[in-house]
Short mmCIF file of C-alpha atoms in Angstrom, two decimals:
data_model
loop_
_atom_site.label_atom_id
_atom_site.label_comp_id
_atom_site.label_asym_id
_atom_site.label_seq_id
_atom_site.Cartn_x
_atom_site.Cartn_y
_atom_site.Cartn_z
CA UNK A 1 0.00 0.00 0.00
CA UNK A 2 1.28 3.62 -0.97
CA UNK A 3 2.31 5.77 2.32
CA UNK A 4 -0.37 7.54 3.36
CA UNK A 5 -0.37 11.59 2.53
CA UNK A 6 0.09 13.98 5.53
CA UNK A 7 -2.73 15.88 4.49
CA UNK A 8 -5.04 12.84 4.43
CA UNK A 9 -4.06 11.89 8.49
CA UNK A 10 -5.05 15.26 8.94
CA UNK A 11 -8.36 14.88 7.70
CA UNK A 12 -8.81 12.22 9.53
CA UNK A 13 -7.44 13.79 12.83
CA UNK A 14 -10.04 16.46 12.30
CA UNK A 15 -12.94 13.45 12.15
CA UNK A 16 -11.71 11.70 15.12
CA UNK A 17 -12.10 14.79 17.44
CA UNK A 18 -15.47 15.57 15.27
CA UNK A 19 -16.93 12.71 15.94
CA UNK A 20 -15.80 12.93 19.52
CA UNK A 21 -17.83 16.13 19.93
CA UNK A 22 -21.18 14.48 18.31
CA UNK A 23 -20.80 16.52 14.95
CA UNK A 24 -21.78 13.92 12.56
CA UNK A 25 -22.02 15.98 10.20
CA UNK A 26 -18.79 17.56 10.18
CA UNK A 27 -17.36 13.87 10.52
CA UNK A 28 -19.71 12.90 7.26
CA UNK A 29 -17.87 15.92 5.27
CA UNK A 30 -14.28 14.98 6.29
CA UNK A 31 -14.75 11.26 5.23
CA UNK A 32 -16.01 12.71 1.89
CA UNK A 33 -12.93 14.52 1.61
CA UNK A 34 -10.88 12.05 2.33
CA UNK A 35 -12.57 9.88 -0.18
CA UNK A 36 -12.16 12.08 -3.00
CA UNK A 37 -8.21 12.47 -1.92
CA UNK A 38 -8.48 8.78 -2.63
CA UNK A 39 -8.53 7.11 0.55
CA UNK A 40 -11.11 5.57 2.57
CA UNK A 41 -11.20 5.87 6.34
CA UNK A 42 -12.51 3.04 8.34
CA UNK A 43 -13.34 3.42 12.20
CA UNK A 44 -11.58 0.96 14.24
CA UNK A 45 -11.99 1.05 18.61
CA UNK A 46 -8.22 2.32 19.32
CA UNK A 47 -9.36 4.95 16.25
CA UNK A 48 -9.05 4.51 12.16
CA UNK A 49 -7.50 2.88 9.92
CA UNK A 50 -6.80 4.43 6.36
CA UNK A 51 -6.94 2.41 2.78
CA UNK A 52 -6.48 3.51 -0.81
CA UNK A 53 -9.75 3.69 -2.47
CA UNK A 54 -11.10 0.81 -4.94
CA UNK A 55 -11.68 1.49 -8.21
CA UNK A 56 -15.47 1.33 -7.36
CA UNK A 57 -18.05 3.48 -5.48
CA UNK A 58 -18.44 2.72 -1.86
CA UNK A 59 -21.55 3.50 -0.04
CA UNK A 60 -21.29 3.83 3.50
CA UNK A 61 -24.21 2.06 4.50
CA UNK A 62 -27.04 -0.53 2.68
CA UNK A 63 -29.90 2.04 3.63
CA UNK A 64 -27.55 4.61 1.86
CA UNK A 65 -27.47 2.88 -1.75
CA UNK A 66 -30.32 4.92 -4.02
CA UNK A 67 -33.18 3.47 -4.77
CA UNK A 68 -35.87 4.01 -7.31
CA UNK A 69 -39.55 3.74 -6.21
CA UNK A 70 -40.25 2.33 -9.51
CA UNK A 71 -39.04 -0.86 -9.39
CA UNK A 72 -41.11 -2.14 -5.83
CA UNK A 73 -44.48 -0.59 -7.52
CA UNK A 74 -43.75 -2.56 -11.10
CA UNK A 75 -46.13 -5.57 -11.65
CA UNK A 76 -44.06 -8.57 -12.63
CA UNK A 77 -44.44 -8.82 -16.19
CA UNK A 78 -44.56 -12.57 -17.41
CA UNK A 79 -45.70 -14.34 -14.49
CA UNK A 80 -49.11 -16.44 -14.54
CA UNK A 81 -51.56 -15.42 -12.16
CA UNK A 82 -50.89 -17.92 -9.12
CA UNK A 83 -55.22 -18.67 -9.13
CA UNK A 84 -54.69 -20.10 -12.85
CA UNK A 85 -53.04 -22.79 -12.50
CA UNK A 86 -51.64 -23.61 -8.87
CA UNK A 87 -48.51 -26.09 -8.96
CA UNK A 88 -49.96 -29.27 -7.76
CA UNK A 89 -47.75 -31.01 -5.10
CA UNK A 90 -48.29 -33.69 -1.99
CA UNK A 91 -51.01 -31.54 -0.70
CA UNK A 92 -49.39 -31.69 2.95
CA UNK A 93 -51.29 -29.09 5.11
CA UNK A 94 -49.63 -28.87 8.54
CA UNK A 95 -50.91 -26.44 11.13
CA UNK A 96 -49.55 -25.00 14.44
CA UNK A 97 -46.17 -25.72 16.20
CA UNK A 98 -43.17 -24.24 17.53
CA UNK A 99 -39.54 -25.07 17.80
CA UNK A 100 -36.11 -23.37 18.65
CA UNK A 101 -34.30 -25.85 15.81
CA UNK A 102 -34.14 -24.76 12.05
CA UNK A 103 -34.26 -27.84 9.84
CA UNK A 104 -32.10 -28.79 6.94
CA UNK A 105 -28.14 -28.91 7.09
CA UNK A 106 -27.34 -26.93 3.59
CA UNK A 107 -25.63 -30.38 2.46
CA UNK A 108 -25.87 -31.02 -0.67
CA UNK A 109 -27.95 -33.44 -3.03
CA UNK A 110 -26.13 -35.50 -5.51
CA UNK A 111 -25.77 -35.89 -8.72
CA UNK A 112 -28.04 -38.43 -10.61
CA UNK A 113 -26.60 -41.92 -10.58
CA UNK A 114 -26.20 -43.98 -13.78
CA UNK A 115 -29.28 -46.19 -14.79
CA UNK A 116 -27.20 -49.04 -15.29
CA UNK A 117 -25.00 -49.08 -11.92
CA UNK A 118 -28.47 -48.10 -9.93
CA UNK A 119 -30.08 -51.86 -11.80
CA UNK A 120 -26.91 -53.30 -10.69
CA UNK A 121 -25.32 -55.07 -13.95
CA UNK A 122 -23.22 -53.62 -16.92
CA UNK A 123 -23.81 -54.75 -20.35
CA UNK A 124 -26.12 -57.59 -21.95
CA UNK A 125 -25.57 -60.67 -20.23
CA UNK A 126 -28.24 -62.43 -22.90
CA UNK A 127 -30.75 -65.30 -22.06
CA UNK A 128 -29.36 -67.90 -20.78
CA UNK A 129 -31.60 -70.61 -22.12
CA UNK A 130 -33.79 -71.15 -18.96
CA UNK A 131 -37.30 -69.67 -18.31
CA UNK A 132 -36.02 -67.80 -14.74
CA UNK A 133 -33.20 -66.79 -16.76
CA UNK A 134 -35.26 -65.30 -19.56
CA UNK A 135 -37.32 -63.66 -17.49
CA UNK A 136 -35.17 -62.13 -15.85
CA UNK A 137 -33.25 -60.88 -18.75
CA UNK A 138 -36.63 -59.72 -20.38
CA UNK A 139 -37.23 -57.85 -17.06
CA UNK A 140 -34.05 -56.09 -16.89
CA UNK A 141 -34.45 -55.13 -20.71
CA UNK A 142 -37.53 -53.47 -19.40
CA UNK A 143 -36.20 -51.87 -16.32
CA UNK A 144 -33.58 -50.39 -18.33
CA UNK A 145 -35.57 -49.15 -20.81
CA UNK A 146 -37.79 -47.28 -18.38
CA UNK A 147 -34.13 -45.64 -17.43
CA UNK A 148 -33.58 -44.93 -20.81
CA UNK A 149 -37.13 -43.36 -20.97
CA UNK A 150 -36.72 -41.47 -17.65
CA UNK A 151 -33.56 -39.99 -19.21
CA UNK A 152 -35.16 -38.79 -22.08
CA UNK A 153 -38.33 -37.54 -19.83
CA UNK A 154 -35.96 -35.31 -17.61
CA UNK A 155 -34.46 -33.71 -21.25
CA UNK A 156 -38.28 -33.09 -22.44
CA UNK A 157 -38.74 -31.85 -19.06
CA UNK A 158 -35.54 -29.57 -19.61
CA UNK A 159 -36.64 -28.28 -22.65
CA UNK A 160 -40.09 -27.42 -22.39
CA UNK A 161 -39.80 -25.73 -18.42
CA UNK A 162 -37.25 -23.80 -20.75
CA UNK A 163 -39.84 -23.15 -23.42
CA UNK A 164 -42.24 -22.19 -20.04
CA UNK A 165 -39.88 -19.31 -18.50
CA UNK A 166 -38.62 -18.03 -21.95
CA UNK A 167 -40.29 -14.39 -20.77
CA UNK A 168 -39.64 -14.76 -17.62
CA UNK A 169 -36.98 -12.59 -15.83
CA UNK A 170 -35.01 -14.18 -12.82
CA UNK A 171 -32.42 -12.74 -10.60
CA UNK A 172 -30.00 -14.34 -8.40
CA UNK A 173 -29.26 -12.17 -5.32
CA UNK A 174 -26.39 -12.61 -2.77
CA UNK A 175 -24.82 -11.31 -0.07
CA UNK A 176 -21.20 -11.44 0.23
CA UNK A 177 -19.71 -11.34 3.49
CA UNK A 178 -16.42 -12.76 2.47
CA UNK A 179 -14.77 -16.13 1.78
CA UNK A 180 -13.99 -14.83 -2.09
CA UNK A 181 -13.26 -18.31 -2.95
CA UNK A 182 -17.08 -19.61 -1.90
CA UNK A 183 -17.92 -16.47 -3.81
CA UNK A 184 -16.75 -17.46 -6.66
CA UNK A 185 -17.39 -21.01 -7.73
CA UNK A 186 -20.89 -19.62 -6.56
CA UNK A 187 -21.15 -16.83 -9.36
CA UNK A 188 -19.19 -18.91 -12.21
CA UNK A 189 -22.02 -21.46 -11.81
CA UNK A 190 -24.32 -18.96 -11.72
CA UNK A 191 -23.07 -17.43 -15.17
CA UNK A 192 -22.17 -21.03 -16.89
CA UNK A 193 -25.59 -22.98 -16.16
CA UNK A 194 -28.13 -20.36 -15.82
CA UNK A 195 -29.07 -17.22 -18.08
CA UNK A 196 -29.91 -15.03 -14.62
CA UNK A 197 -29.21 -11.97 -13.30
CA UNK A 198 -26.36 -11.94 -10.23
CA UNK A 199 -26.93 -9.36 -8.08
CA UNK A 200 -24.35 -9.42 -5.05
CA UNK A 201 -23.87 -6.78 -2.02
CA UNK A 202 -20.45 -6.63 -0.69
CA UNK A 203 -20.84 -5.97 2.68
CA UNK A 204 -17.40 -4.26 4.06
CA UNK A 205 -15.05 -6.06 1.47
CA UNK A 206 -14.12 -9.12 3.97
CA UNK A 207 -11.08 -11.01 2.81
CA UNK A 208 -10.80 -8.94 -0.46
CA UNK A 209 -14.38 -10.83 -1.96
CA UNK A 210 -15.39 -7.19 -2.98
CA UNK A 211 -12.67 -7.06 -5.51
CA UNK A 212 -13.17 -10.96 -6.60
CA UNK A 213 -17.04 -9.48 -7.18
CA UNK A 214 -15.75 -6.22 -9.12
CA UNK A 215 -13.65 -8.62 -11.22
CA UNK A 216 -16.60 -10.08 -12.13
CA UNK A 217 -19.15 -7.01 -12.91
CA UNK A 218 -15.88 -5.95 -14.81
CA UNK A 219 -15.79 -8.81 -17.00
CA UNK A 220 -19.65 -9.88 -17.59
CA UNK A 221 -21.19 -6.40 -17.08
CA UNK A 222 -24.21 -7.86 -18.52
CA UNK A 223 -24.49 -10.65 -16.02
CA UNK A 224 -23.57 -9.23 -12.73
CA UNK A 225 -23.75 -5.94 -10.94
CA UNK A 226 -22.43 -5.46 -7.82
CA UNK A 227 -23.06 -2.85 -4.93
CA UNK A 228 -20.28 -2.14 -2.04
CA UNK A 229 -20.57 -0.83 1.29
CA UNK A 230 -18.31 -0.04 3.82
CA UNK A 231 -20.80 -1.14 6.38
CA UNK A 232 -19.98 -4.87 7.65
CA UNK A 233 -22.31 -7.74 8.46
CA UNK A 234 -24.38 -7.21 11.93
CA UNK A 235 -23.34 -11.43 12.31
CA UNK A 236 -19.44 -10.15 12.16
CA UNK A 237 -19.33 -7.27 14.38
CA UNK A 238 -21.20 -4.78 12.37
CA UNK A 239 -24.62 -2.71 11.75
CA UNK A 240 -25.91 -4.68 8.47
CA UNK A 241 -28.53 -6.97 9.29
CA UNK A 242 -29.64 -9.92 7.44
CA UNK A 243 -33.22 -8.54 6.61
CA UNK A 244 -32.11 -5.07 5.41
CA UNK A 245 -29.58 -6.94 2.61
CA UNK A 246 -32.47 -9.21 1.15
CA UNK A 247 -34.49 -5.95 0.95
CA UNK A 248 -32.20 -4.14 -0.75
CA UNK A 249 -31.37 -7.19 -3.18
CA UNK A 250 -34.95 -7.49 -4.09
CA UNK A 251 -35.47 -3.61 -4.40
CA UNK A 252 -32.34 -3.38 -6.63
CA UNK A 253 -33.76 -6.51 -8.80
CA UNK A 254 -36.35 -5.55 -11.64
CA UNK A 255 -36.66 -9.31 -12.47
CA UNK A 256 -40.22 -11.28 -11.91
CA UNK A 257 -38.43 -13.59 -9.91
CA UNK A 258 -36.26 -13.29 -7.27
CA UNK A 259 -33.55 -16.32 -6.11
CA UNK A 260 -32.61 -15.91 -2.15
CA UNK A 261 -29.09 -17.87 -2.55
CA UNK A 262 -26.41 -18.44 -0.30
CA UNK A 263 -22.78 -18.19 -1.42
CA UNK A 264 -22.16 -21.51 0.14
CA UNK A 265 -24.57 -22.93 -2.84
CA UNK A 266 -22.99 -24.13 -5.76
CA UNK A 267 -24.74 -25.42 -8.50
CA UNK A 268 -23.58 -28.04 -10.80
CA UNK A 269 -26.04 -27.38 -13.71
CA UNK A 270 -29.38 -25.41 -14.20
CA UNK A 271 -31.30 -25.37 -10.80
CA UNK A 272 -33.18 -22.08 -11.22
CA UNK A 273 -34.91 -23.55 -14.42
CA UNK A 274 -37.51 -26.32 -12.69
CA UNK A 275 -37.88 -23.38 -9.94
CA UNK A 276 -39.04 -20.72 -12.06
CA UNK A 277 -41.16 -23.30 -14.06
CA UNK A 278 -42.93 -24.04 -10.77
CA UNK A 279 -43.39 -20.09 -9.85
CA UNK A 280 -44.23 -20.05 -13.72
CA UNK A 281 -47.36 -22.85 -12.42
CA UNK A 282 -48.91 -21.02 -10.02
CA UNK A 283 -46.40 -21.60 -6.81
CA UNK A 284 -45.67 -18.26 -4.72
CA UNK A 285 -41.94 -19.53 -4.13
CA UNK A 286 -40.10 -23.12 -4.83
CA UNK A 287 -36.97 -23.55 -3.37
CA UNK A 288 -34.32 -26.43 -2.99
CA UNK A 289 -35.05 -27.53 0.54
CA UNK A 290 -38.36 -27.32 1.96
CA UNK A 291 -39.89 -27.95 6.01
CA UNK A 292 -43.23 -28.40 8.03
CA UNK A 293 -43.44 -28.27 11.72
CA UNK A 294 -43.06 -31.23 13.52
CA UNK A 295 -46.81 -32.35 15.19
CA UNK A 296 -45.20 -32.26 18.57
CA UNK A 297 -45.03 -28.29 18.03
CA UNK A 298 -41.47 -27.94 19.01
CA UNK A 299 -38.61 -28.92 15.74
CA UNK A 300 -39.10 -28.21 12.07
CA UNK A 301 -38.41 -31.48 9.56
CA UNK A 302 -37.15 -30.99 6.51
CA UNK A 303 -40.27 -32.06 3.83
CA UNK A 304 -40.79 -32.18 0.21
CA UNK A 305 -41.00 -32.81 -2.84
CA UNK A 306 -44.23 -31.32 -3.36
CA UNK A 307 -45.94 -28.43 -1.45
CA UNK A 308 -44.32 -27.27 1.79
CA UNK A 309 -44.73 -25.10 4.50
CA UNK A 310 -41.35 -23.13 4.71
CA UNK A 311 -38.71 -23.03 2.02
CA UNK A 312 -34.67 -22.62 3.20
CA UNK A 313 -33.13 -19.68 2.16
CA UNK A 314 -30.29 -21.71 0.83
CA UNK A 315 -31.72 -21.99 -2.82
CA UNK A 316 -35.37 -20.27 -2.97
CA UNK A 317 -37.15 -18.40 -5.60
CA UNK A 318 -40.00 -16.17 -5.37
CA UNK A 319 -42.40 -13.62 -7.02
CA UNK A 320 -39.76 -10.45 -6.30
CA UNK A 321 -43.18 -8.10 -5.77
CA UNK A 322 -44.63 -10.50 -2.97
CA UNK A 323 -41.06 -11.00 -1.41
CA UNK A 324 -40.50 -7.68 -0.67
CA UNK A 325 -43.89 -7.24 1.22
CA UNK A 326 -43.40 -10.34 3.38
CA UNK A 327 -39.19 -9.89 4.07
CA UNK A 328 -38.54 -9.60 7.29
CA UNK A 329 -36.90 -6.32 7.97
CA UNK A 330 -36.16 -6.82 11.21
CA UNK A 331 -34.12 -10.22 11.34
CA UNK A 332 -30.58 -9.69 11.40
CA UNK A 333 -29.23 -13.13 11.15
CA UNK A 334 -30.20 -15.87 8.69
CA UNK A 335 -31.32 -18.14 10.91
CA UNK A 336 -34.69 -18.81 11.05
CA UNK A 337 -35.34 -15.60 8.70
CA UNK A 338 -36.35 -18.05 5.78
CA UNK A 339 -39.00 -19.72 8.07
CA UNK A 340 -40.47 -16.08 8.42
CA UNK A 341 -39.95 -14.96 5.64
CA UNK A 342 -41.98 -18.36 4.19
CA UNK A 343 -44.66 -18.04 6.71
CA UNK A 344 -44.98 -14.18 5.65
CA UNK A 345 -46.04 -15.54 1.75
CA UNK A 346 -49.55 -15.67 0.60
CA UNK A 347 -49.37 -18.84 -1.81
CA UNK A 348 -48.20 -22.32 -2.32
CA UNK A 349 -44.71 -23.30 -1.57
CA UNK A 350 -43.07 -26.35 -3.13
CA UNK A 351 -40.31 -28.08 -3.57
CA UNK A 352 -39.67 -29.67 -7.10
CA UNK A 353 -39.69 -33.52 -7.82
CA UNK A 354 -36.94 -33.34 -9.85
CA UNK A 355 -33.44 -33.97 -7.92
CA UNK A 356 -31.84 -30.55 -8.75
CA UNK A 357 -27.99 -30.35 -9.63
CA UNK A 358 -26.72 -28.45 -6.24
CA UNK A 359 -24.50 -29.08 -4.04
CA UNK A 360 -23.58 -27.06 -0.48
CA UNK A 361 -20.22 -26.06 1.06
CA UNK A 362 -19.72 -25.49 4.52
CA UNK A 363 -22.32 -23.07 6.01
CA UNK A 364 -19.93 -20.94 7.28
CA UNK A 365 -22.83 -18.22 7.81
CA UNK A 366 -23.30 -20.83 10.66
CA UNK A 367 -20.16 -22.23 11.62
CA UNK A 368 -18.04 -19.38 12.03
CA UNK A 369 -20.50 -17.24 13.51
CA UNK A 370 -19.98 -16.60 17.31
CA UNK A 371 -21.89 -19.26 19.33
CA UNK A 372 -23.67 -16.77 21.86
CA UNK A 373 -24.46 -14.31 18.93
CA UNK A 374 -26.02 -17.34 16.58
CA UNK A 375 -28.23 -18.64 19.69
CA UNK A 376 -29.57 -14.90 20.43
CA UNK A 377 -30.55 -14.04 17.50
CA UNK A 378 -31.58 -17.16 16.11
CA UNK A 379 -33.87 -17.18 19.36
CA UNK A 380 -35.06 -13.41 18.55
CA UNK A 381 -36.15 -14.25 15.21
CA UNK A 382 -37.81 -17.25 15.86
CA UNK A 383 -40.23 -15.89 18.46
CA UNK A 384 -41.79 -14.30 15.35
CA UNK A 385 -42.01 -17.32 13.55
CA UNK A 386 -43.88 -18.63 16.60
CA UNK A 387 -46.57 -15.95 17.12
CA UNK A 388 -46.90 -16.54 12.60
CA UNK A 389 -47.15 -19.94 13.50
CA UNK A 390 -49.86 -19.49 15.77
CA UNK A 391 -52.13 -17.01 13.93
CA UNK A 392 -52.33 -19.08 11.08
#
């Protein structure tokens, strides 16, 4: 890093002492000043630090990035009306129930096996001459066949949930609270097996994954746009809360379909097709991973295929314009935000038959969050989801 300028450690001298006497204000004008010297000034507890500026804009806050009104009033444009066709689906209905767990692990589901290792045998053994033997062989001719049929169903499938969403404009939104190497097996999946939108909010620049994100709005302009703030993640120490990102994701998007999707989500080909294709049917939101409450009112299973009561935010889609009315603003941590969130929706939720090609990474939204801080908040949010729980 270049040495820092005298003048500049003045600046920031006169900020320290102006923020020490309340004038916020004042402070506000010196840190623009110091950002147009080129610098950016961070506050640290024994005082600042200074940085060179990025060759980006920085807003100092999420609730600072502008806006336009337009885009939460705009009706999506190529969506069915959910009344014409709902998505059918296993018609579970469950009712009531609390719990302080939140179900499903983030792990991933695998990749389809072959047809001919799942049937167990390689090759044609042909008939052996005996009537067990020839029916056997005339069976396994017609098990694989139906494998060879099923094969060709899912590319039909492929093809005309394609045809179905051809007008349909999806967005992929994330927030990016560092590990840039997550971050980016995330978006090159993102840009090599789907046609969406990526719309990513660095939040404070954590481990460089800021600049891994600018490299990529630099190089696919047309595929991702990023927003950075200086504010960090209320879940590592700072003011940005979990609620307020998703908000300003969705308000950013102008797509007809928003994805919630964690960095930690990598998918191996296109996922967001057969989820669109559901919201397409008639479904409010379809997501990887769904979960009812248990009957004993107290832990969540995970549940689905077919229509669910809560959908994990690790992979979920949804109409953007009914998202944004039922986000909850207040949550500040993930946990437990998807379940209100999904409780918030007026509409069917479902998760897909179809095994979909994703696969998870370590949580580390979870994992390296402090312990005491995960259980609080976690706690706080879900005595929302019990009083949504209860009025429904």
């Amino acid at each position: 890093m270049s040495e820092v300028p005298h003048h500049v450690i003045e600046l920031a001298e006169q900020r320290v002492k102006a923020r020490a006497e309340r004038d916020y204000a004042l402070a506000d004008e010196l840190r623009a000043r110091i950002e147009r010297a080129g610098w950016l000034v961070k506050d640290a507890p024994d005082g600042y630090t200074l940085s060179e500026k990025p060759p980006y804009t920085i807003w100092p806050t999420v609730r600072s990035i502008p806006i336009s009104a337009v885009t939460d009033a705009r009706p999506p444009r190529h969506l069915n009306p959910r009344a014409v066709a709902p998505t059918s689906g296993t018609g579970r209905d469950t009712t009531g129930g609390d719990t302080g767990s939140h179900a499903g692990s983030g792990a991933g589901a695998g990749a389809q096996e072959d047809p001919a290792a799942e049937l167990g045998f390689s090759g044609d053994p042909g008939p052996s001459g005996t009537p067990e033997d020839d029916m056997l062989h005339a069976q396994r001719i017609w098990d694989a066949s139906l494998a060879a049929n099923r094969l060709d169903d899912a590319g039909v499938n492929q093809e005309r949930q394609r045809a179905e969403i051809a007008d349909v404009t999806v967005s992929a939104g994330l927030i990016a609270d560092g590990r840039p190497d997550d971050v980016r097996a995330c978006v090159e999946a993102l840009l090599e097996y789907t046609d969406a939108a990526v719309l990513a909010l660095d939040l404070g620049n954590r481990d460089g994954v800021g600049d891994v994100l600018h490299e990529f709005a630099a190089r696919r302009p047309e595929r991702v746009t990023v927003w950075h703030v200086a504010e960090l993640p209320h879940w590592f120490g700072g003011s940005a809360g979990w609620g307020a990102c998703r908000t300003a994701l969705m308000r950013l998007d102008t797509s007809d379909v928003h994805v919630l999707m964690e960095t930690s989500t990598i998918l191996t080909g296109d996922a967001l097709a057969p989820l669109t294709a559901a919201i397409q049917h008639g479904a409010v939101a379809a997501g990887w991973k769904g979960a009812d409450p248990d009957a004993d009112g107290h832990t969540w299973h995970e549940a689905g295929p077919g229509r669910v009561r809560a959908l994990m935010g690790y992979l979920m889609a949804v109409r953007r314009a009914e998202a944004l009315a039922a986000m909850p603003q207040d949550a500040r941590y993930y946990r437990n935000a998807d379940l209100e969130l999904s409780l918030g929706l007026d509409g069917e939720l479902v998760v897909p038959q179809e095994t979909l090609p994703v696969h998870g990474l370590r949580h580390h939204g979870y994992h390296d969050v402090d312990q005491d801080y995960r259980e609080r908040e976690s706690r706080r949010t879900y005595d929302r989801v019990l009083r949504l729980l209860r009025s429904s």
